mmCIF file of C-alpha atoms in Angstrom:
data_model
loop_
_atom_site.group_PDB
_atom_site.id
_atom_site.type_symbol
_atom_site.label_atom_id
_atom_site.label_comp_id
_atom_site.label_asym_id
_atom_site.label_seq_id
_atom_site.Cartn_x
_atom_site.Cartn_y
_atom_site.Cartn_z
ATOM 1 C CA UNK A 6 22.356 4.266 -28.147
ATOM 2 C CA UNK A 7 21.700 0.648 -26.840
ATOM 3 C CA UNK A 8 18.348 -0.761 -26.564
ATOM 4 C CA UNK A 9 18.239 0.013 -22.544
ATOM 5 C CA UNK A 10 19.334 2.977 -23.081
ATOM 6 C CA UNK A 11 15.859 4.069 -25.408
ATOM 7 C CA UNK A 12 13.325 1.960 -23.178
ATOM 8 C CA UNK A 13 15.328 3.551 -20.264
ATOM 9 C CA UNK A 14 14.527 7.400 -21.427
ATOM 10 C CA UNK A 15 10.438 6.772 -22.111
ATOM 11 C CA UNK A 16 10.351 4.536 -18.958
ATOM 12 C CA UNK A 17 12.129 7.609 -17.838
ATOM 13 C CA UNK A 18 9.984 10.202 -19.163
ATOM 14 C CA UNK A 19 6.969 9.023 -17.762
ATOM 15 C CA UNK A 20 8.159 8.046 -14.172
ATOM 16 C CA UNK A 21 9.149 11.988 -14.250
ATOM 17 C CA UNK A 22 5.597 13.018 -15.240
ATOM 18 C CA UNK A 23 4.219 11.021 -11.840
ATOM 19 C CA UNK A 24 7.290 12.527 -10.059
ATOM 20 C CA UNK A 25 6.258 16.151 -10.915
ATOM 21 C CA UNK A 26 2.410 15.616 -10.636
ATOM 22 C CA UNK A 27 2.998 14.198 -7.343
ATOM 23 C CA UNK A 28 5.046 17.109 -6.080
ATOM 24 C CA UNK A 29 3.134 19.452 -7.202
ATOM 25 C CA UNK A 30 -0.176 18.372 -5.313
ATOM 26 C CA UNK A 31 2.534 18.699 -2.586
ATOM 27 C CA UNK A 32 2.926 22.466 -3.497
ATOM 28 C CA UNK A 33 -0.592 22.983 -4.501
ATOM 29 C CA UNK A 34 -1.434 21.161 -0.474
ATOM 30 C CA UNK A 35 1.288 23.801 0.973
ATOM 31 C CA UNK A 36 -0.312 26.729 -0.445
ATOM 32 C CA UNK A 37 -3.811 26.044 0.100
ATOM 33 C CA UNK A 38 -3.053 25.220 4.059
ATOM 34 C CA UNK A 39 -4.908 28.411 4.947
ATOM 35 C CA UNK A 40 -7.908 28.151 2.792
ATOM 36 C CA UNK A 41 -8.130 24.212 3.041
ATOM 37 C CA UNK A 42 -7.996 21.963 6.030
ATOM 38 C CA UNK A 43 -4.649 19.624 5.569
ATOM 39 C CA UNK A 44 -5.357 16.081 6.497
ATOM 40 C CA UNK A 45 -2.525 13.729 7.277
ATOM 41 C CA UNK A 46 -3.502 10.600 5.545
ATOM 42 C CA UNK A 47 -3.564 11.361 1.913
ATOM 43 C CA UNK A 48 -0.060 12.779 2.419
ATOM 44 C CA UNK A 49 1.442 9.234 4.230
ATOM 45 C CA UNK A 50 0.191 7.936 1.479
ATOM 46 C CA UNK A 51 1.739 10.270 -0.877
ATOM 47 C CA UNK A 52 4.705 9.649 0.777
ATOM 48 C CA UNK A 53 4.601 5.966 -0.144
ATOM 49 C CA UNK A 54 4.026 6.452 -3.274
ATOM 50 C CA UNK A 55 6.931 8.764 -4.128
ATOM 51 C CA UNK A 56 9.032 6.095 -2.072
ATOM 52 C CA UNK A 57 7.854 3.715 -4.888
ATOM 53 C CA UNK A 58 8.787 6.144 -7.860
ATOM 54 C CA UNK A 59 11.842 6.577 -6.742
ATOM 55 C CA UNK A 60 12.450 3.054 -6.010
ATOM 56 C CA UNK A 61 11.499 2.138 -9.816
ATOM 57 C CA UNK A 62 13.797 4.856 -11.382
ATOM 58 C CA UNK A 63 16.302 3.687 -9.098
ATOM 59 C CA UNK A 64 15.841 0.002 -9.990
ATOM 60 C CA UNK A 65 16.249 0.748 -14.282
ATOM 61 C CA UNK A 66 19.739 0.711 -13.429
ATOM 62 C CA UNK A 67 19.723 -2.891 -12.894
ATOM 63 C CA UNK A 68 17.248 -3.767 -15.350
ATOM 64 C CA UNK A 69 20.632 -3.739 -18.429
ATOM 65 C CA UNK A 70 22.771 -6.765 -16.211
ATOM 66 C CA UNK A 71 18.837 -8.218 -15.129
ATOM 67 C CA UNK A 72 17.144 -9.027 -18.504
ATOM 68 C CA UNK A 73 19.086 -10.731 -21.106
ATOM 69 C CA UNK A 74 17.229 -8.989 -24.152
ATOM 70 C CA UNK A 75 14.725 -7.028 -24.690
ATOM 71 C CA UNK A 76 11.556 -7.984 -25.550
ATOM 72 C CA UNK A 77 7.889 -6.595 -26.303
ATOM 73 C CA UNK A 78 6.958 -7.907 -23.753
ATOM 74 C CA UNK A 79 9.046 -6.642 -21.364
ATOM 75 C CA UNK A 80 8.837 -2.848 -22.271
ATOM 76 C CA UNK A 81 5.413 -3.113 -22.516
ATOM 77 C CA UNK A 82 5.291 -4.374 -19.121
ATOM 78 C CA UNK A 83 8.007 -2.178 -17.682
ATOM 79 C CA UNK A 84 6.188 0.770 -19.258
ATOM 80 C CA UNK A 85 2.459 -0.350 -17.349
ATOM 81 C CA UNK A 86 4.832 0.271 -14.629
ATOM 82 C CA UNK A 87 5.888 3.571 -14.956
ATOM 83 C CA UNK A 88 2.362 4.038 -16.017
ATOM 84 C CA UNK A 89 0.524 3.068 -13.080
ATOM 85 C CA UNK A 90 3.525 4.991 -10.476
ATOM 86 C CA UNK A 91 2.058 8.267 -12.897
ATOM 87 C CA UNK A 92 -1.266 7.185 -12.284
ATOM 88 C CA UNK A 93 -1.326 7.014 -8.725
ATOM 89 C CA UNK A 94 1.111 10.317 -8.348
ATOM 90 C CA UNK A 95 -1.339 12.354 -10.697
ATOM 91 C CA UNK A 96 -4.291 11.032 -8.280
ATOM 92 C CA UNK A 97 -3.120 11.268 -4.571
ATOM 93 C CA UNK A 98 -3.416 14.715 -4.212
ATOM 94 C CA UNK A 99 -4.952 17.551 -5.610
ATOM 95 C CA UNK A 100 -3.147 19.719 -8.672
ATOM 96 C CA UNK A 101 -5.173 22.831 -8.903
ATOM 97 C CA UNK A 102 -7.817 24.928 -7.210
ATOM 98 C CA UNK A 103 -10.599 23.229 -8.742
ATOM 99 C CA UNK A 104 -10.736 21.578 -5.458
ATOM 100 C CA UNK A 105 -10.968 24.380 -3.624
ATOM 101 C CA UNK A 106 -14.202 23.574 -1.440
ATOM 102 C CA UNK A 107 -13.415 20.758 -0.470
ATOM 103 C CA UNK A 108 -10.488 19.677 2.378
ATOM 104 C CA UNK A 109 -7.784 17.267 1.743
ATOM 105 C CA UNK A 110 -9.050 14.425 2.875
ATOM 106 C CA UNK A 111 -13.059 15.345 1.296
ATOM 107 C CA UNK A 112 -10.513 15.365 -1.979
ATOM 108 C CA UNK A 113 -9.104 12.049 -1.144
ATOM 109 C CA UNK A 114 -11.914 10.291 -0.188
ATOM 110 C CA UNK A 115 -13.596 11.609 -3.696
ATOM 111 C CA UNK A 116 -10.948 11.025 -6.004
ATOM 112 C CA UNK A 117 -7.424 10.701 -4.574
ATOM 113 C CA UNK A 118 -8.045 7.363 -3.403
ATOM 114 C CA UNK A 119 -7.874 5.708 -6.856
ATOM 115 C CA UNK A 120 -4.421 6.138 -6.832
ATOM 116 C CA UNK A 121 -4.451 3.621 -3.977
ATOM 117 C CA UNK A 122 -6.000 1.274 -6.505
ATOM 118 C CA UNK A 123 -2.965 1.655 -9.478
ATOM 119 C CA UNK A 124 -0.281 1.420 -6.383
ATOM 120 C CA UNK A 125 -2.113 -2.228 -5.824
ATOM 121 C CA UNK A 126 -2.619 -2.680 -9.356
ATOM 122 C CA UNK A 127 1.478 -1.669 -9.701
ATOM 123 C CA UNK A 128 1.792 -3.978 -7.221
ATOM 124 C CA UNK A 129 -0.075 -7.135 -8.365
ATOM 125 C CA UNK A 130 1.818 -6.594 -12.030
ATOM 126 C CA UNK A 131 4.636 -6.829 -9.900
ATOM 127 C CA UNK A 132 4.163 -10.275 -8.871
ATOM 128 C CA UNK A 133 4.006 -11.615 -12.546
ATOM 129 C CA UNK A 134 6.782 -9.279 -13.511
ATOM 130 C CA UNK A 135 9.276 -10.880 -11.091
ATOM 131 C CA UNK A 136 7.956 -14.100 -11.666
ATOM 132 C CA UNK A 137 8.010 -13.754 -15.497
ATOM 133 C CA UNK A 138 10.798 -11.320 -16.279
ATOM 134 C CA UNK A 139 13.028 -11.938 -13.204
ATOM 135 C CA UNK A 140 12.671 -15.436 -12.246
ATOM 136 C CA UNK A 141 11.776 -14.527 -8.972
ATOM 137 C CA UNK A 142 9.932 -17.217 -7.242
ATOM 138 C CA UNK A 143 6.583 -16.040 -6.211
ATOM 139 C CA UNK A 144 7.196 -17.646 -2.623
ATOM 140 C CA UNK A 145 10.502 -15.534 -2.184
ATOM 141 C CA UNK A 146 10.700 -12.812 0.339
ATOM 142 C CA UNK A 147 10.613 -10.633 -2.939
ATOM 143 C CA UNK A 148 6.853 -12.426 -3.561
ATOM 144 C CA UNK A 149 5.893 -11.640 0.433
ATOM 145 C CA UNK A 150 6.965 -7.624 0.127
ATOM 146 C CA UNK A 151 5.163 -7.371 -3.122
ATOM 147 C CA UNK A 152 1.898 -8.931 -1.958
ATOM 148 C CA UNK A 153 1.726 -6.594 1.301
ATOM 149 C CA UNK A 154 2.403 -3.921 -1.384
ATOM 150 C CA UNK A 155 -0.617 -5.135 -2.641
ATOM 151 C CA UNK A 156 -2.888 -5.575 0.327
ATOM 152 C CA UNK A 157 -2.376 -2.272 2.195
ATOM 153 C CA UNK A 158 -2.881 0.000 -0.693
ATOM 154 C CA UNK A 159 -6.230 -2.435 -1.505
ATOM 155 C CA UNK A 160 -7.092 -2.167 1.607
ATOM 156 C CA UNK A 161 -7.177 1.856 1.995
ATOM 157 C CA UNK A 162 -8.827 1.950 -1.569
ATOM 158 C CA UNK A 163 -12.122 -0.245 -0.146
ATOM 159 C CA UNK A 164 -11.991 0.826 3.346
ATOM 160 C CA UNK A 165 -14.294 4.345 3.984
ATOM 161 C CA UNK A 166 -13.073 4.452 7.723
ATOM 162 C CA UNK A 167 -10.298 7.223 8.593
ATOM 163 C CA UNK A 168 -8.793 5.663 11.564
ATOM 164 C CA UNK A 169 -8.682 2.089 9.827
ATOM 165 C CA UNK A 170 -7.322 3.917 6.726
ATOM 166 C CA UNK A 171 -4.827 6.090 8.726
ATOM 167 C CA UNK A 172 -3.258 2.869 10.201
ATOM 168 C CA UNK A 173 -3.035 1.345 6.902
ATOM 169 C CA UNK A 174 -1.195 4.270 5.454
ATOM 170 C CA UNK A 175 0.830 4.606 8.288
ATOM 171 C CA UNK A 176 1.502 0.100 7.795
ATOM 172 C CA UNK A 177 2.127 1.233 4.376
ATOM 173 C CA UNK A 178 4.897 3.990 4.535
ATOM 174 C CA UNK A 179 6.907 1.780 7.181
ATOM 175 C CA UNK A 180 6.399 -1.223 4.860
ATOM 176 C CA UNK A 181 7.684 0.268 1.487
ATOM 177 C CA UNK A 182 10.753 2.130 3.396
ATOM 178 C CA UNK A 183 11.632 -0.750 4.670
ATOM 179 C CA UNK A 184 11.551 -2.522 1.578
ATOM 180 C CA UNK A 185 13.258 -0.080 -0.546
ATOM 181 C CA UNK A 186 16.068 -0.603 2.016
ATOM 182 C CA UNK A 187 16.093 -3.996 1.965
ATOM 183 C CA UNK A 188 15.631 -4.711 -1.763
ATOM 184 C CA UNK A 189 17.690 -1.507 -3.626
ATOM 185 C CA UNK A 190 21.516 -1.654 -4.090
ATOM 186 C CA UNK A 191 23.241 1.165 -1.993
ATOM 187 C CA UNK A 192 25.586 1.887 -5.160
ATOM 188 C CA UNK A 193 25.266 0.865 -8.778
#
């Protein structure tokens, strides 16, 4: 096996993990529909989030032609990646029943919006990432998608209001489908 081909399997492996904790705060939502009031907003913004998971595990195809070795650095970094996608999958929604008094969005608003601070976190290591591992100029069109990444996850995690926080979620799911289309290969 090759380098890529080991960071590629724990980058991998964790990216899963959020994957599967995300969806399954999607199953746990589904089932508790008739106990629990579903609210629309943390699920847009689940939504956005898987977009960028899959984005990521999409992208480690490139990263073999992109980086010309690899470094420390760059796994380490790759890997705070993967870490903070996890972060903010395990987060959005809730994964059990523990929650079971409270409605979506009174979970949300408790704890599920820290995942909308590791998205902007994700998003700020972004930036340097491009800019250090990539050579992408921060001023690119790369650099202006990645820093309204940044701001409308920010954003939702400081604002309290629901109809401020609704349109931002909503800005946010139209923003990161577009840029997934924009920015990943059709074909590898």
């Amino acid at each position: 096996m090759s380098a890529f081909e080991y960071f590629s399997v724990a980058l991998s492996f964790v990216l899963g993990l959020g994957v599967t904790r995300l969806l399954l705060g999607g199953v746990h939502v589904f089932r508790a529909r008739r106990r629990q009031r579903v609210h629309w907003i943390p699920l847009v913004w689940a939504a956005g989030i898987f977009v960028y998971q899959i984005q990521f595990w999409w992208a480690l195809f490139e990263l073999n032609e992109v980086l010309a070795a690899w470094t420390h650095i760059a796994f380490v970094t790759l890997m705070a990646h993967a870490l903070l996608l996890f972060v903010a999958g395990a987060l959005v929604l809730p994964t059990t029943d523990s929650h079971e008094r409270e409605s979506l969005i009174g979970y949300f608003e408790g704890d599920g919006h820290w995942a909308l601070l590791a998205i902007a976190v994700y998003a700020a290591l972004s930036y340097w990432t491009n800019w250090a591992l990539f050579g992408t100029s921060p001023l690119s069109s790369i650099g202006l998608i990645v820093a309204v990444s940044f701001v409308l996850p920010l954003g939702g995690f400081f604002v309290s209001n629901r109809t401020v926080n609704g349109a931002l979620a909503a800005a946010y799911l139209v923003f990161v489908i577009y840029a997934y289309v924009v920015l990943a290969p059709a074909q590898y």
